[in-house]
Short mmCIF file of C-alpha atoms in Angstrom, two decimals:
data_model
loop_
_atom_site.label_atom_id
_atom_site.label_comp_id
_atom_site.label_asym_id
_atom_site.label_seq_id
_atom_site.Cartn_x
_atom_site.Cartn_y
_atom_site.Cartn_z
CA UNK A 1 32.20 -10.08 28.49
CA UNK A 2 32.31 -11.58 25.17
CA UNK A 3 34.47 -9.37 22.47
CA UNK A 4 34.38 -8.69 19.09
CA UNK A 5 37.10 -11.15 18.11
CA UNK A 6 34.90 -13.17 19.96
CA UNK A 7 31.49 -12.57 18.65
CA UNK A 8 32.98 -12.63 15.20
CA UNK A 9 34.32 -16.21 15.87
CA UNK A 10 30.48 -17.52 17.36
CA UNK A 11 28.72 -15.52 14.01
CA UNK A 12 31.08 -17.05 12.27
CA UNK A 13 30.19 -20.81 13.96
CA UNK A 14 26.98 -20.50 14.45
CA UNK A 15 26.25 -20.31 11.04
CA UNK A 16 27.82 -23.83 10.63
CA UNK A 17 30.53 -22.00 8.13
CA UNK A 18 33.87 -23.10 7.98
CA UNK A 19 36.50 -19.90 7.77
CA UNK A 20 36.90 -20.61 3.97
CA UNK A 21 33.61 -20.79 3.96
CA UNK A 22 32.76 -17.37 6.38
CA UNK A 23 34.92 -15.40 4.00
CA UNK A 24 33.97 -15.90 0.85
CA UNK A 25 30.28 -14.79 2.18
CA UNK A 26 31.47 -11.28 3.29
CA UNK A 27 33.94 -11.07 0.16
CA UNK A 28 36.79 -11.37 2.97
CA UNK A 29 40.60 -13.67 2.53
CA UNK A 30 40.57 -17.26 4.50
CA UNK A 31 43.25 -15.36 6.37
CA UNK A 32 41.20 -12.28 7.64
CA UNK A 33 38.64 -13.92 9.10
CA UNK A 34 40.97 -16.22 11.19
CA UNK A 35 42.60 -12.87 12.20
CA UNK A 36 39.90 -11.37 12.93
CA UNK A 37 39.02 -14.35 15.28
CA UNK A 38 41.46 -13.90 17.31
CA UNK A 39 41.59 -12.50 20.18
CA UNK A 40 43.16 -8.89 20.87
CA UNK A 41 43.70 -8.57 16.58
CA UNK A 42 41.96 -4.98 15.47
CA UNK A 43 39.09 -5.94 12.65
CA UNK A 44 38.54 -3.37 10.31
CA UNK A 45 35.16 -1.83 10.25
CA UNK A 46 34.62 -2.89 6.60
CA UNK A 47 35.16 -6.04 7.95
CA UNK A 48 32.43 -5.66 10.31
CA UNK A 49 30.08 -3.79 7.79
CA UNK A 50 30.37 -6.84 5.85
CA UNK A 51 29.68 -10.10 8.28
CA UNK A 52 26.61 -7.06 9.25
CA UNK A 53 25.41 -6.91 5.21
CA UNK A 54 25.83 -10.66 4.67
CA UNK A 55 24.11 -11.62 8.30
CA UNK A 56 21.73 -9.66 9.52
CA UNK A 57 23.47 -9.00 12.55
CA UNK A 58 23.16 -5.51 14.32
CA UNK A 59 26.29 -3.44 14.53
CA UNK A 60 25.69 -3.29 18.27
CA UNK A 61 26.34 -6.41 19.44
CA UNK A 62 28.92 -7.25 16.23
CA UNK A 63 31.22 -4.65 18.71
CA UNK A 64 29.43 -4.63 22.43
CA UNK A 65 27.65 -7.28 22.68
CA UNK A 66 24.07 -5.40 22.21
CA UNK A 67 21.26 -7.63 22.52
CA UNK A 68 19.53 -8.47 20.20
CA UNK A 69 21.76 -10.26 17.99
CA UNK A 70 19.87 -9.84 14.82
CA UNK A 71 18.03 -6.89 13.19
CA UNK A 72 14.28 -7.57 13.56
CA UNK A 73 12.78 -6.48 10.04
CA UNK A 74 10.28 -4.27 10.74
CA UNK A 75 6.43 -6.49 10.58
CA UNK A 76 3.79 -5.42 8.74
CA UNK A 77 0.38 -5.21 9.83
CA UNK A 78 -2.89 -4.99 7.95
CA UNK A 79 -4.70 -2.40 10.36
CA UNK A 80 -2.26 -0.40 10.72
CA UNK A 81 -1.69 -0.02 6.51
CA UNK A 82 -5.43 -0.16 6.37
CA UNK A 83 -5.87 2.81 8.74
CA UNK A 84 -2.52 4.95 7.66
CA UNK A 85 -5.01 4.94 3.53
CA UNK A 86 -7.87 6.14 5.64
CA UNK A 87 -9.87 2.17 5.11
CA UNK A 88 -12.89 1.52 6.59
CA UNK A 89 -13.28 -1.03 8.94
CA UNK A 90 -15.40 -3.25 6.20
CA UNK A 91 -12.83 -2.86 3.66
CA UNK A 92 -10.38 -3.90 6.07
CA UNK A 93 -13.50 -6.94 7.04
CA UNK A 94 -13.14 -7.81 3.24
CA UNK A 95 -10.13 -7.99 3.07
CA UNK A 96 -9.93 -10.95 5.53
CA UNK A 97 -12.66 -12.52 4.74
CA UNK A 98 -10.87 -12.66 0.85
CA UNK A 99 -7.45 -14.42 2.71
CA UNK A 100 -9.70 -16.34 4.39
CA UNK A 101 -10.88 -18.14 1.08
CA UNK A 102 -9.56 -21.33 -0.67
CA UNK A 103 -6.76 -20.41 -2.40
CA UNK A 104 -7.71 -21.78 -5.37
CA UNK A 105 -11.21 -19.71 -4.54
CA UNK A 106 -8.49 -16.58 -5.21
CA UNK A 107 -7.75 -17.39 -7.85
CA UNK A 108 -10.76 -17.69 -9.19
CA UNK A 109 -11.36 -14.33 -8.59
CA UNK A 110 -8.11 -12.59 -9.49
CA UNK A 111 -8.88 -13.94 -13.01
CA UNK A 112 -13.02 -12.58 -12.95
CA UNK A 113 -11.48 -9.20 -12.06
CA UNK A 114 -8.95 -9.18 -13.99
CA UNK A 115 -10.94 -11.07 -17.47
CA UNK A 116 -13.39 -7.79 -16.23
CA UNK A 117 -10.91 -4.95 -15.98
CA UNK A 118 -9.19 -6.52 -19.41
CA UNK A 119 -12.53 -6.26 -21.44
CA UNK A 120 -13.42 -2.06 -19.64
CA UNK A 121 -9.65 -1.17 -20.91
CA UNK A 122 -10.55 -2.86 -24.04
CA UNK A 123 -13.86 -0.94 -24.59
CA UNK A 124 -13.33 2.40 -26.54
CA UNK A 125 -12.60 5.51 -24.92
CA UNK A 126 -16.52 7.73 -24.88
CA UNK A 127 -15.07 11.21 -26.52
CA UNK A 128 -13.69 13.81 -23.93
CA UNK A 129 -15.21 17.46 -24.53
CA UNK A 130 -13.27 20.70 -24.27
CA UNK A 131 -13.68 23.24 -21.78
CA UNK A 132 -15.73 25.02 -24.32
CA UNK A 133 -17.62 22.60 -25.08
CA UNK A 134 -18.44 21.62 -21.51
CA UNK A 135 -19.26 25.16 -20.31
CA UNK A 136 -21.46 25.07 -23.37
CA UNK A 137 -23.45 22.12 -22.09
CA UNK A 138 -23.52 23.67 -18.92
CA UNK A 139 -25.49 26.39 -20.03
CA UNK A 140 -28.13 24.40 -21.64
CA UNK A 141 -28.87 22.54 -18.78
CA UNK A 142 -29.27 25.37 -17.00
CA UNK A 143 -31.60 27.73 -19.72
CA UNK A 144 -33.72 24.41 -19.79
CA UNK A 145 -34.17 24.12 -16.18
CA UNK A 146 -35.24 27.84 -16.37
CA UNK A 147 -37.21 27.24 -19.08
CA UNK A 148 -38.97 24.57 -17.65
CA UNK A 149 -39.61 25.99 -14.07
CA UNK A 150 -40.51 29.22 -15.91
CA UNK A 151 -42.83 27.13 -17.84
CA UNK A 152 -44.19 26.09 -14.35
CA UNK A 153 -45.14 28.81 -12.67
CA UNK A 154 -46.97 30.03 -16.21
CA UNK A 155 -49.09 27.07 -15.96
CA UNK A 156 -49.64 27.65 -12.39
CA UNK A 157 -50.45 30.98 -13.15
CA UNK A 158 -52.81 30.80 -15.69
CA UNK A 159 -54.42 27.84 -13.83
CA UNK A 160 -54.75 29.81 -10.78
CA UNK A 161 -55.55 33.12 -12.40
CA UNK A 162 -58.19 31.20 -15.17
CA UNK A 163 -60.08 29.69 -11.36
CA UNK A 164 -60.20 33.48 -10.11
CA UNK A 165 -61.78 34.45 -13.37
CA UNK A 166 -64.31 31.97 -12.76
CA UNK A 167 -64.85 31.93 -9.34
CA UNK A 168 -65.60 35.96 -9.54
CA UNK A 169 -67.44 35.65 -13.47
CA UNK A 170 -69.68 33.05 -9.81
CA UNK A 171 -69.82 35.57 -7.58
CA UNK A 172 -70.94 38.50 -9.04
CA UNK A 173 -74.06 36.59 -10.91
#
């Protein structure tokens, strides 16, 4: 099994770098790289951390040889993203269909929506009501509704009374 020192040398060679270029990339001297590659020499933790960051190498691989060598970047799943954000199957399909469009058509669509949204944003905002004004408007709308209902009931009642009166007169004749 390879040692930490051998894995450092392997990493440098895998990236086709001289000791000097390798040292520059991780912020140490060329002498430090040479020392780190020699079997049996202790490698400072700071050098190990620098190597991991500079080359996206797993610290477990570098120290112990445990695969994988490189840190796997998390992958993005549109399906999972939509599900996590409460999206519907239709919304997911719409997004997929959009990205299946020719890039020039997508650019035109984006331009169209930017212009539409900018136009809406530039329109003067409607004045907002205070809480008191909103309550007064609500009360007024409810009382109008009540008045219309009352008129309807009275009208129906009057029609019924008039009809009953005609029926009574007709039957008493």
